[in-house]
Coordinates of C-alpha atoms and ligand atoms in Angstrom, one line a residue:
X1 CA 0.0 0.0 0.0
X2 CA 1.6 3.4 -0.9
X3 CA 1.9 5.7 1.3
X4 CA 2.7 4.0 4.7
X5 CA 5.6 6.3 6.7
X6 CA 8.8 4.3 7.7
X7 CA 10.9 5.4 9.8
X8 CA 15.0 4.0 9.2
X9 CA 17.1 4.6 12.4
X10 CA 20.7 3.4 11.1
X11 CA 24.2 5.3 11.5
X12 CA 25.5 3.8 8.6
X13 CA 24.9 6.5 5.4
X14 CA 25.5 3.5 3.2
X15 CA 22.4 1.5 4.2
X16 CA 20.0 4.6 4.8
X17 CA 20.7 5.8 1.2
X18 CA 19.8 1.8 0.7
X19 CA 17.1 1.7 2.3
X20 CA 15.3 5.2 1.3
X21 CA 16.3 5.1 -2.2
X22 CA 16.5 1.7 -3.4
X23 CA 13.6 0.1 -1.6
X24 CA 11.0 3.1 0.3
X25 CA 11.0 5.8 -2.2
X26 CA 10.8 3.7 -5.7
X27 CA 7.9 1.4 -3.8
X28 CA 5.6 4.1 -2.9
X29 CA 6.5 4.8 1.2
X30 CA 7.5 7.8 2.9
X31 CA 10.5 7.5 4.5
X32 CA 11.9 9.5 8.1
X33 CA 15.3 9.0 8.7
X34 CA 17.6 9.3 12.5
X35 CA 21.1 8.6 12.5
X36 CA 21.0 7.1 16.1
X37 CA 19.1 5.5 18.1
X38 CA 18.5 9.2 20.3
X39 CA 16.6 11.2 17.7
X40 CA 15.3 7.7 16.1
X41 CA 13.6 7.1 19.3
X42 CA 12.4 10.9 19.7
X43 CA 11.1 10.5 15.6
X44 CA 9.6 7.8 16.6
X45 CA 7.2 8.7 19.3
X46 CA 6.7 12.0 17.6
X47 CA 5.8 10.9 14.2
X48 CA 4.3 7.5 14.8
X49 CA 5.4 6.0 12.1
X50 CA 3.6 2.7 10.1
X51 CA 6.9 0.8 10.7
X52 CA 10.3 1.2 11.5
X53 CA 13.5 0.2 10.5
X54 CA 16.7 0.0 13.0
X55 CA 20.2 -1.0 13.1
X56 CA 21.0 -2.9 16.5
X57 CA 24.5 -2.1 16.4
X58 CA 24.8 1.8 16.6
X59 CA 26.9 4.0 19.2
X60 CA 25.5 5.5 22.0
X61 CA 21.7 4.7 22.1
X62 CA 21.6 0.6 21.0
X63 CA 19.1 -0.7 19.4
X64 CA 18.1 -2.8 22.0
X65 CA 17.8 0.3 25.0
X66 CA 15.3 2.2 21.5
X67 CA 13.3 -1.2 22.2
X68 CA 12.9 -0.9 25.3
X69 CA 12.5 2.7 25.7
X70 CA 9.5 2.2 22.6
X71 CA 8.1 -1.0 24.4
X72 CA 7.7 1.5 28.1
X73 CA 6.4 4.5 26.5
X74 CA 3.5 1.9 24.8
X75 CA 4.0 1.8 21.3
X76 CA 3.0 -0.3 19.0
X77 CA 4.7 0.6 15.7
X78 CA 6.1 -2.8 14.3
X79 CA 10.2 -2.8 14.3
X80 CA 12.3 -4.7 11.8
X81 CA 15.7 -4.7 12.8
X82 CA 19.0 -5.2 10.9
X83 CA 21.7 -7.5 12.6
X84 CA 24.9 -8.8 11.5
X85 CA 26.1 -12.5 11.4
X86 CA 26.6 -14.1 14.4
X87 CA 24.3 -12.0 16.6
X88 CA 21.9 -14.7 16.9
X89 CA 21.0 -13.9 20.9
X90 CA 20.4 -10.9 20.6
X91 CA 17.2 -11.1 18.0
X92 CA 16.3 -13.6 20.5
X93 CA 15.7 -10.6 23.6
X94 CA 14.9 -8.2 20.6
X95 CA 11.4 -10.2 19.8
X96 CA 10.7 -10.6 23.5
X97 CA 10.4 -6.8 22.9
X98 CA 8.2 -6.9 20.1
X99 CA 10.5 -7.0 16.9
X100 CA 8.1 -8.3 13.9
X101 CA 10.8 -9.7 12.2
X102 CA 14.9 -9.3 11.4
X103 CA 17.4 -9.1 8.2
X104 CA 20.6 -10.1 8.2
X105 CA 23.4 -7.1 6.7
X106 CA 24.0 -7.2 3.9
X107 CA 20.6 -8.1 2.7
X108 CA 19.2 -7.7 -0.8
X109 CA 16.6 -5.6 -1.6
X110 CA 13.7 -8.5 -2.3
X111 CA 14.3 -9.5 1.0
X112 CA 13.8 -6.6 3.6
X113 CA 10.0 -5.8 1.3
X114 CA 9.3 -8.7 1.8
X115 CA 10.3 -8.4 6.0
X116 CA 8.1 -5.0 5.2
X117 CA 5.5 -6.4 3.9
X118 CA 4.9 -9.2 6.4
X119 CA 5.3 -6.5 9.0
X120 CA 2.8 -3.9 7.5
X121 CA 0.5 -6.6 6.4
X122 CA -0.9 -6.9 10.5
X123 CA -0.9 -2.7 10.6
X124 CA -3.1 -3.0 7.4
X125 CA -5.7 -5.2 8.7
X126 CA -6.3 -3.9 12.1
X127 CA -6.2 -0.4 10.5
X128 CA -8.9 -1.5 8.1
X129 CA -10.8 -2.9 11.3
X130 CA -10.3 0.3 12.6
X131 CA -12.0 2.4 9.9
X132 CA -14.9 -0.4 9.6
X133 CA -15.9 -0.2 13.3
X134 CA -15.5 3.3 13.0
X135 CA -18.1 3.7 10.2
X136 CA -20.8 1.0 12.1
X137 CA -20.5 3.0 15.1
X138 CA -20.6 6.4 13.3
X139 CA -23.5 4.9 11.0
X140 CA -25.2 3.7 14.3
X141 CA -25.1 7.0 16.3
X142 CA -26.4 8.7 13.3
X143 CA -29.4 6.1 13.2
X144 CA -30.0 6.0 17.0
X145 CA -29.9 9.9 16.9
X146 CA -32.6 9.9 13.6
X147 CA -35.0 7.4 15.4
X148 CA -34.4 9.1 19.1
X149 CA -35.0 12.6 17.8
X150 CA -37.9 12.1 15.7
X151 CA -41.5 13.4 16.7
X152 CA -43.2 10.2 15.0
X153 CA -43.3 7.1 17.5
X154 CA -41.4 4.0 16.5
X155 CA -41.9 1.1 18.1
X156 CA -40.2 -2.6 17.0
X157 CA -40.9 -5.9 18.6
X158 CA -39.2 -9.1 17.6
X159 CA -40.7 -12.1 16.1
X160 CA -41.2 -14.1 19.1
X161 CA -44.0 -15.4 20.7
X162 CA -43.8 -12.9 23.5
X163 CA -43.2 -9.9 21.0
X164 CA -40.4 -8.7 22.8
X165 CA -39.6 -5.2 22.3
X166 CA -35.9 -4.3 20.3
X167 CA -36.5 -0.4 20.4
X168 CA -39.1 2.3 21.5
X169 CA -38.3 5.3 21.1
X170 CA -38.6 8.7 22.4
X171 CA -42.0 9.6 21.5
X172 CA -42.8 6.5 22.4
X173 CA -42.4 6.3 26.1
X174 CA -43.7 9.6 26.1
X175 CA -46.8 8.8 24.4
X176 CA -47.6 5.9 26.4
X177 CA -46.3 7.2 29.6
X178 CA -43.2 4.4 29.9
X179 CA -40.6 4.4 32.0
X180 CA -38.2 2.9 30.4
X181 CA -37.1 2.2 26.5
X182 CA -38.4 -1.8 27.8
X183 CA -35.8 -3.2 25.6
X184 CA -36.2 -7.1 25.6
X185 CA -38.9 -7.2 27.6
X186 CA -42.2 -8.4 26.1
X187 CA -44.7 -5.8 24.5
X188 CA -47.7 -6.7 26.5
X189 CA -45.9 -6.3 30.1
X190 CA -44.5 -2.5 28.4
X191 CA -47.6 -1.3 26.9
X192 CA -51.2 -1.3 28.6
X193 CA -52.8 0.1 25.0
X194 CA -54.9 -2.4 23.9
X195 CA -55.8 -0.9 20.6
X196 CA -51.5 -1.1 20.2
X197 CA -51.6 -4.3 20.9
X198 CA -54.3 -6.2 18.9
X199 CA -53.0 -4.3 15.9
X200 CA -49.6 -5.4 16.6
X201 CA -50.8 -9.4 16.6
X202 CA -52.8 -8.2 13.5
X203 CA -50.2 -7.5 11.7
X204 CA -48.3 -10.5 12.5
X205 CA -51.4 -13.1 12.2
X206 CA -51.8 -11.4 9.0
X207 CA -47.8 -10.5 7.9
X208 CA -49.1 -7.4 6.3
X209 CA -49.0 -4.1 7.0
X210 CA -51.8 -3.1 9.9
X211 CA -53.2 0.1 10.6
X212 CA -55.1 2.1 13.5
X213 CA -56.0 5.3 14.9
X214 CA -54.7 5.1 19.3
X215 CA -56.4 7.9 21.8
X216 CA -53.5 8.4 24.0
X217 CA -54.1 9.1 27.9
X218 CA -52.8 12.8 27.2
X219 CA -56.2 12.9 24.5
X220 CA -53.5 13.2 21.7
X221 CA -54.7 10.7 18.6
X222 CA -51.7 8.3 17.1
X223 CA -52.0 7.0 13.5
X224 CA -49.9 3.6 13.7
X225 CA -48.8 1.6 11.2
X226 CA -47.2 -2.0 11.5
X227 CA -45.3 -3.1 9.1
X228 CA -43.6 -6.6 9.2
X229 CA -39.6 -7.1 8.6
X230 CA -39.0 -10.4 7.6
X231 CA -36.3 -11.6 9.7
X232 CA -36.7 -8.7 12.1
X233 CA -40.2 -8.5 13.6
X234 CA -42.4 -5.2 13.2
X235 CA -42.4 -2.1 13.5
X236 CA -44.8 0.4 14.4
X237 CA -44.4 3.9 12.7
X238 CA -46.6 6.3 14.5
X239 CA -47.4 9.8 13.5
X240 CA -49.5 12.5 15.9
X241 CA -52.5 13.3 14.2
X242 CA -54.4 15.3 16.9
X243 CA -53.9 18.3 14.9
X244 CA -55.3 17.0 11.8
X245 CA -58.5 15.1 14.1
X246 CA -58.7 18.6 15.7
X247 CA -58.9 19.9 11.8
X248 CA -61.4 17.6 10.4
X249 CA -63.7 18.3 13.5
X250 CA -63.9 21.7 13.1
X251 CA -64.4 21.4 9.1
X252 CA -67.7 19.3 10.0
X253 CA -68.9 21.6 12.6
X254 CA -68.4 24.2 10.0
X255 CA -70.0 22.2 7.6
X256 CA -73.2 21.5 9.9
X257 CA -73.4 25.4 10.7
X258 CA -73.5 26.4 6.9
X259 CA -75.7 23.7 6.0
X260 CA -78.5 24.7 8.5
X261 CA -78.4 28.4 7.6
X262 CA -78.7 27.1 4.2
X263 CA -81.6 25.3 4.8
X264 CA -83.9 28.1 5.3
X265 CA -83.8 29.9 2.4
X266 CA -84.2 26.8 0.3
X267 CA -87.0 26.1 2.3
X268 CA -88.4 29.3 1.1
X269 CA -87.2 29.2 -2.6
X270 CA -88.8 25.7 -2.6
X271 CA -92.5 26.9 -1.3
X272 CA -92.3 30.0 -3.6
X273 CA -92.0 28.0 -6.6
X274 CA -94.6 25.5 -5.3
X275 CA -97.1 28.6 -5.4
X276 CA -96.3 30.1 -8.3
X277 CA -98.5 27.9 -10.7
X278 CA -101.5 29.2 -8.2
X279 CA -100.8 32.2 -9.2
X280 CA -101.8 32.4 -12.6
X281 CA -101.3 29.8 -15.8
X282 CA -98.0 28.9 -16.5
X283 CA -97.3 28.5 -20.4
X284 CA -95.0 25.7 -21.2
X285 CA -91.5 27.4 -21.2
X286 CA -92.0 28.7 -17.7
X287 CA -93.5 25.4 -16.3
X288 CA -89.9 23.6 -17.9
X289 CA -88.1 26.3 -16.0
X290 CA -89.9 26.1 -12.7
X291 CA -89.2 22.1 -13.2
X292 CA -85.5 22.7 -13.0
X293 CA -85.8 25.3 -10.1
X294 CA -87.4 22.4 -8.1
X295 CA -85.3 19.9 -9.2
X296 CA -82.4 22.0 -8.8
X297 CA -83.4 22.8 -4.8
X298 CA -84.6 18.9 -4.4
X299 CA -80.9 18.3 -5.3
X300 CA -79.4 20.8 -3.0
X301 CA -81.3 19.9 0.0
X302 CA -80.9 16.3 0.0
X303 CA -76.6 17.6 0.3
X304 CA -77.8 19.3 2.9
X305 CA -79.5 16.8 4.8
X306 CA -77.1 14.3 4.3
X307 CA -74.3 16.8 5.3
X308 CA -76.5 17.7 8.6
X309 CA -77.0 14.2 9.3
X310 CA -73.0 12.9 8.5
X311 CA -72.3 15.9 11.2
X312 CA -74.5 14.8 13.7
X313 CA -73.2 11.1 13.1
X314 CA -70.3 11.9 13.7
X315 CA -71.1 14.2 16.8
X316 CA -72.8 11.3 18.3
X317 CA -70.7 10.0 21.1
X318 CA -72.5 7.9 22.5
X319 CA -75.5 6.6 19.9
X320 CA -78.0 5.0 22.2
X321 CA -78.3 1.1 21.0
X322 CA -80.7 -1.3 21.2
X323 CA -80.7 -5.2 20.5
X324 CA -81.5 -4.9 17.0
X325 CA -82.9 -8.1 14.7
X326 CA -81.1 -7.4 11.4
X327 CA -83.6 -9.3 9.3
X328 CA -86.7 -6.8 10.2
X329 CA -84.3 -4.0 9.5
X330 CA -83.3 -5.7 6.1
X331 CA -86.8 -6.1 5.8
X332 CA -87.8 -2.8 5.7
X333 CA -84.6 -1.1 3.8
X334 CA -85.9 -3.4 1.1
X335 CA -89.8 -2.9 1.4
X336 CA -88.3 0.9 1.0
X337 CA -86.5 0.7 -1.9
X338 CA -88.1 -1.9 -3.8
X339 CA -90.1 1.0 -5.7
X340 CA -86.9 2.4 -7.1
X341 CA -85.8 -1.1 -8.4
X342 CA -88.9 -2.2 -9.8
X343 CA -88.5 1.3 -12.1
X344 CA -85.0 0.0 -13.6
X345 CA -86.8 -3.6 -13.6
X346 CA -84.4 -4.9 -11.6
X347 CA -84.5 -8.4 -9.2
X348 CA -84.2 -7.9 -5.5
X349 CA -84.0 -10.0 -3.5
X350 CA -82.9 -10.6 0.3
X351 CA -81.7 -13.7 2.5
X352 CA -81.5 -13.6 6.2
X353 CA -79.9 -16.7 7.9
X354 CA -81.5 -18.3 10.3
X355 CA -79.0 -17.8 13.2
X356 CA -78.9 -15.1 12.1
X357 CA -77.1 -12.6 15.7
X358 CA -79.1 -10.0 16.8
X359 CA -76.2 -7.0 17.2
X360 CA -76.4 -3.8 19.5
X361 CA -76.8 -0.9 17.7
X362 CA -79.4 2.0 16.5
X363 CA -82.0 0.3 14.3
X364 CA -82.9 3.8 12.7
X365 CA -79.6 4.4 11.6
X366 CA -78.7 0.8 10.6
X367 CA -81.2 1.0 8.6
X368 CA -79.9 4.5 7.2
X369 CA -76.5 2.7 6.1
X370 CA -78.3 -0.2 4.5
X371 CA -80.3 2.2 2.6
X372 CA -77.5 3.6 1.3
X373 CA -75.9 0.5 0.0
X374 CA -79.1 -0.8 -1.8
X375 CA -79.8 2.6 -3.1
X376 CA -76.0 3.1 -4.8
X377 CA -76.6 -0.9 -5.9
X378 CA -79.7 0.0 -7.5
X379 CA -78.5 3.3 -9.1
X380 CA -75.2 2.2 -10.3
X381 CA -76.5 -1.0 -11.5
X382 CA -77.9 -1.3 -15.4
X383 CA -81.7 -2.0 -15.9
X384 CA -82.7 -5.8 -15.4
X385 CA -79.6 -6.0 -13.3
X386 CA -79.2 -7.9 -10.0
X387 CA -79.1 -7.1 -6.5
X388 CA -79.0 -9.6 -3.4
X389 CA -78.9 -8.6 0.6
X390 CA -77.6 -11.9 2.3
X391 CA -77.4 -11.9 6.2
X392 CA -75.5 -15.1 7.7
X393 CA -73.8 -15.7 11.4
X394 CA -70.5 -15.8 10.5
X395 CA -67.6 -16.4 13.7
X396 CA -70.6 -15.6 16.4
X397 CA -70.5 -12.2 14.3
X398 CA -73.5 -10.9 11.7
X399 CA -72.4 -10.5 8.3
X400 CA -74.4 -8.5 6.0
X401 CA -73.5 -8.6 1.8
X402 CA -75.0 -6.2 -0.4
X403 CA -73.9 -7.5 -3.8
X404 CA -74.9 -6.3 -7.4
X405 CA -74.3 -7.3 -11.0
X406 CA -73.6 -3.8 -12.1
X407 CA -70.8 -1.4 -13.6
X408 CA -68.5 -1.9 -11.0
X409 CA -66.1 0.5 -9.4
X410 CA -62.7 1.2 -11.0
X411 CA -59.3 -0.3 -8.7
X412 CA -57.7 3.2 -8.6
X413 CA -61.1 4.7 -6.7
X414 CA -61.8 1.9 -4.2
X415 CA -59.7 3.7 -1.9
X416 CA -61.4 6.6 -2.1
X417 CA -65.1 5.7 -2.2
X418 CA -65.4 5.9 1.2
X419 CA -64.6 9.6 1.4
X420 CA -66.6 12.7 2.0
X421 CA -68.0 13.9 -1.5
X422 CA -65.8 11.4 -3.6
X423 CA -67.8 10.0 -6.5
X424 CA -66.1 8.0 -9.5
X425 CA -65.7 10.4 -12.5
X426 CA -66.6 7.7 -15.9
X427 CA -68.6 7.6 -18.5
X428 CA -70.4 5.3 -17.5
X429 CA -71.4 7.2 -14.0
X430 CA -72.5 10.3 -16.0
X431 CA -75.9 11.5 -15.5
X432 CA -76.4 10.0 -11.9
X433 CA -77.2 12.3 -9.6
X434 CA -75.4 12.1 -6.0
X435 CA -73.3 14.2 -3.9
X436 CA -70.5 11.1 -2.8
X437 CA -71.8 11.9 1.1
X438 CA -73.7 8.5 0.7
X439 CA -70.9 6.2 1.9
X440 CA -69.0 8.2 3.9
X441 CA -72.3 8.2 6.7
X442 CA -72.8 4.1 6.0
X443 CA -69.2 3.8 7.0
X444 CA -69.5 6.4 10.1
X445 CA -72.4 4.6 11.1
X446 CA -70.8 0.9 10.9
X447 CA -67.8 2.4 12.6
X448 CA -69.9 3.6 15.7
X449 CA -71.2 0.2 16.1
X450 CA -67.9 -1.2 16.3
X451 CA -68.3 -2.8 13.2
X452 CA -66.5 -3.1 10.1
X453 CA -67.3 -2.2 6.4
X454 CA -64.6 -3.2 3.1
X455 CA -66.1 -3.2 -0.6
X456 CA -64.6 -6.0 -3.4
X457 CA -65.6 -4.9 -7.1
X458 CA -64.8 -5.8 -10.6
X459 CA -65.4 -3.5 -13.7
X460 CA -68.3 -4.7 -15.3
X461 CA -68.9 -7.6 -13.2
X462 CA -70.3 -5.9 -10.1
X463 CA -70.2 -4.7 -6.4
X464 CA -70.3 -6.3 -2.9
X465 CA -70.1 -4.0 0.1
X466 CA -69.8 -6.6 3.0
X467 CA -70.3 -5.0 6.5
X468 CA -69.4 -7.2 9.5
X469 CA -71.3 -6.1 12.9
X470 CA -70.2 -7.7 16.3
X471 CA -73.1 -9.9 17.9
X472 CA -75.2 -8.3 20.8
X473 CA -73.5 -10.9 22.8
X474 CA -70.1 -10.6 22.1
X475 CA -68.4 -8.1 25.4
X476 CA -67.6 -5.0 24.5
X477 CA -63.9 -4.6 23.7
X478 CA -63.4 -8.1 21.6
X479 CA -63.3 -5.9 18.2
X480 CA -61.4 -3.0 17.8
X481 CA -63.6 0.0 16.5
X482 CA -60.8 1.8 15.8
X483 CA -59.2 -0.6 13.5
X484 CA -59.5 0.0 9.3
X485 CA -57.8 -1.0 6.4
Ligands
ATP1 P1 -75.0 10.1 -2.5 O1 -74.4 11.0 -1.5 O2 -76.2 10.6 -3.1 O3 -75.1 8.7 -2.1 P2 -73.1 8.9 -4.4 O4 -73.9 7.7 -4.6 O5 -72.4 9.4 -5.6 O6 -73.9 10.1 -3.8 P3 -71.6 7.4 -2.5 O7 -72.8 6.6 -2.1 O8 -70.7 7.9 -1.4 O9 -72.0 8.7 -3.3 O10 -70.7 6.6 -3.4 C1 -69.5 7.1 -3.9 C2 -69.2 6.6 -5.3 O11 -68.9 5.2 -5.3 C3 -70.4 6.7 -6.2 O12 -70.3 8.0 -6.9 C4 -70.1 5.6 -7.2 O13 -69.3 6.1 -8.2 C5 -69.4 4.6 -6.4 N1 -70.3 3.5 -6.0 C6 -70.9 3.3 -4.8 N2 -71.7 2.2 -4.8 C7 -71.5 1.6 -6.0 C8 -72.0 0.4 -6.6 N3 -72.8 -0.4 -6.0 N4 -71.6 0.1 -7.9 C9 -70.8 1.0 -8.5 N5 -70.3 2.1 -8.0 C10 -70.6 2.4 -6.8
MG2 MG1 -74.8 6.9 -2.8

């Protein structure tokens, strides 16, 4: 390797013009010289050489007494020494003291780089260690200070069977109040959070990536997500969301306000136009025109309804719940909507198991969410289409399947369907009239029940919205409400 420093301590000019001309400077090392063993020693601790070079037989300071003196004051630089025949016992004292390795004068050139090379060879490697530890632990306190500093919670268990926890971090313990990081101890013993924990097994019962919303104590809001590290274990990344919660809260109370003020004046505009044909004969333009006045304000306060209604939904705390037989609430969603299906000459049709678990909820506004599915089934299904409302027991747990044989919704959307005002933008959806509030309150209102709502669809196959509700006599706490995705 170029570049190493030796250091040749030697009070023979013949063999130090040798050594730095003939076999340092040509190979690539940088070469310190001393003339005795005084300064070669002083050089040496100075400097700190990769290796040095020394002549055993020099006046005043020997060889032997720059050993010793180098071997007291600690060093480790790597010595070759030069010798003449015949001074066998003393290379034997000068390795007790640490020589690497010696070369008779007069020695050829081939010879001592190879003595060099041996020697330097050990320097190389544990400098090379050196520089590797260096980096990992330089790499590690720049990754310990990244996940310690950070505002978002993480959180990783191992894969055993007691989900013993690797690393918490800051925000962690602060978030749940721990008093300690709880390394290697198991997660359940660490953590009290329920919510945490279920969605921890989930992920693992699962290996995919779980998510859910956790209240903290401190009335902050946590949006986890566990991913699995094959290998590893998992990993909860957890990001305070309060702010946003806090956001979204006042947007719908906002919402609710306008929507009632608006509701007034529609009511007005609305029973104005009603009159006006009492008034006095309408010819046929203005009749047309009042037609899309009342369908226009039909339109708007339907939004408006359904915006009041998603706000108080969501207001709702604490809905008050009943025990509630699905099949008469089926019953009726169907006897309501059967009108609008037989228009579009379409077949519907319902199935209620027989064991059938009566749930706990709010009949009125089950029925409400149920509504809401058959309705978008009916609308976004083609005429003489298909559409079936199966109720089974399914796991102690109700399981209701609103399926349909119509245009289907696209992949990219799915996602989205659920959110406030979000309707699919096609061709095919042209025309229909809705304001995308519909599934946002069935999915607020399954969520308040504790229950649980996905949709499958296939483009031009058809819909099924399944909704899964927890059985009146399942104890409260055995599904996690807050869980989605
Ligand atoms: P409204 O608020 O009047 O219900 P909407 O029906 O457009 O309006 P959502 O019920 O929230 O709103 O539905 C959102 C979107 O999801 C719809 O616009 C539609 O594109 C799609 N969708 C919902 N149900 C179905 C279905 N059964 N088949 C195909 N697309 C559907
Ligand atoms: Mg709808």
């Amino acid at each position: 390797m170029a570049g190493e420093r030796v250091l040749v301590v030697d009070d023979s000019l013949v063999y130090r013009d040798l050594l730095v001309n003939h076999v340092l400077t040509p190979n690539g090392y940088e070469p310190l010289t001393a003339n005795d063993g005084e300064s070669g020693l002083r050089i040496a601790l100075r400097e700190g050489p990769d290796l040095i070079i020394m002549d055993m037989q020099m006046p005043g300071m020997t060889g032997l007494q720059v050993l010793e003196a180098l071997h007291q004051a600690g060093s480790e630089i790597p010595v070759i020494m030069m010798t003449l025949h015949g001074s066998e016992d003393l290379a034997v004292r000068a390795f007790r003291l640490g020589v690497k390795d010696y070369v008779i004068k007069p020695f050829d050139i081939e010879e001592m780089l190879i003595a060099m090379d041996r020697a330097l060879t050990e320097v190389r490697l544990r400098r090379e260690r050196d520089a590797l530890t260096r980096t990992l632990e330089a790499e590690r306190r720049q990754l310990e200070a990244v996940l310690t500093n950070t505002k978002e919670g993480i959180l990783l268990v191992d894969d055993s069977d007691e989900d013993r926890i690797i690393l918490a971090n800051h925000a962690v313990c602060e978030a749940f109040n721990l008093e300690s990081d709880g390394a290697n101890r198991p997660l359940m013993e660490v953590v009290q959070d329920e919510v945490l924990i279920d969605v921890f097994q989930q992920a693992k019962a699962k290996a995919e990536i779980a998510h859910a919303e956790l209240p903290l104590p401190d009335d902050r809001t946590f949006n986890a997500n566990i991913t699995p590290i094959q290998g590893v274990g998992r990993v909860a990344v957890m990001q305070d969301i309060t702010y946003l919660k806090e956001l979204d809260r006042m947007k719908s109370e906002f919402v609710s306000t306008v929507s009632h003020d608006l509701r007034s004046p529609l009511t007005s505009v609305k029973g104005f136009a009603d009159l006006l044909p009492q008034v006095g004969q309408l010819n046929e333009q203005q009749a047309y025109f009042l037609e899309k006045i009342r369908s226009g304000v039909d339109t708007v306060t339907e939004m408006i309804s359904d915006l009041l209604d998603l706000g108080r939904i969501e207001a709702e705390v604490r809905m008050d719940l009943e025990e509630c037989d699905l099949g008469v609430i089926i019953e009726k969603v169907i006897a309501g909507q059967r009108n609008h299906a037989e228009l579009k000459k379409q077949y519907l049709r319902m199935q209620i198991g027989p064991d059938l678990p009566s749930v706990l909820g709010n009949p009125v506004r089950l029925g409400q969410a149920l509504s809401n599915l058959v309705s978008n089934a009916i609308k976004y299904t083609a005429e003489k289409g298909r559409i079936s409302v199966i109720a089974s027991r399914e796991d102690g747990q109700a399981v209701i399947k609103i399926e349909d044989n119509g245009m289907g919704i696209p992949q990219q959307d799915l996602p989205h369907i659920f959110d406030k005002f979000y309707r699919v933008d096609r061709p095919e959806t042209e025309g229909i009239i809705g304001s995308g509030l519909g599934l946002s309150i069935v999915k607020t209102i399954i969520e308040k029940h504790r229950g649980r709502i996905w949709v499958d669809s296939k483009m031009g196959v058809g819909t099924a919205f399944t909704i899964v509700l927890p059985s009146a006599l399942e104890p409260p706490g055995t599904t996690g409400s807050k869980r989605s995705g």
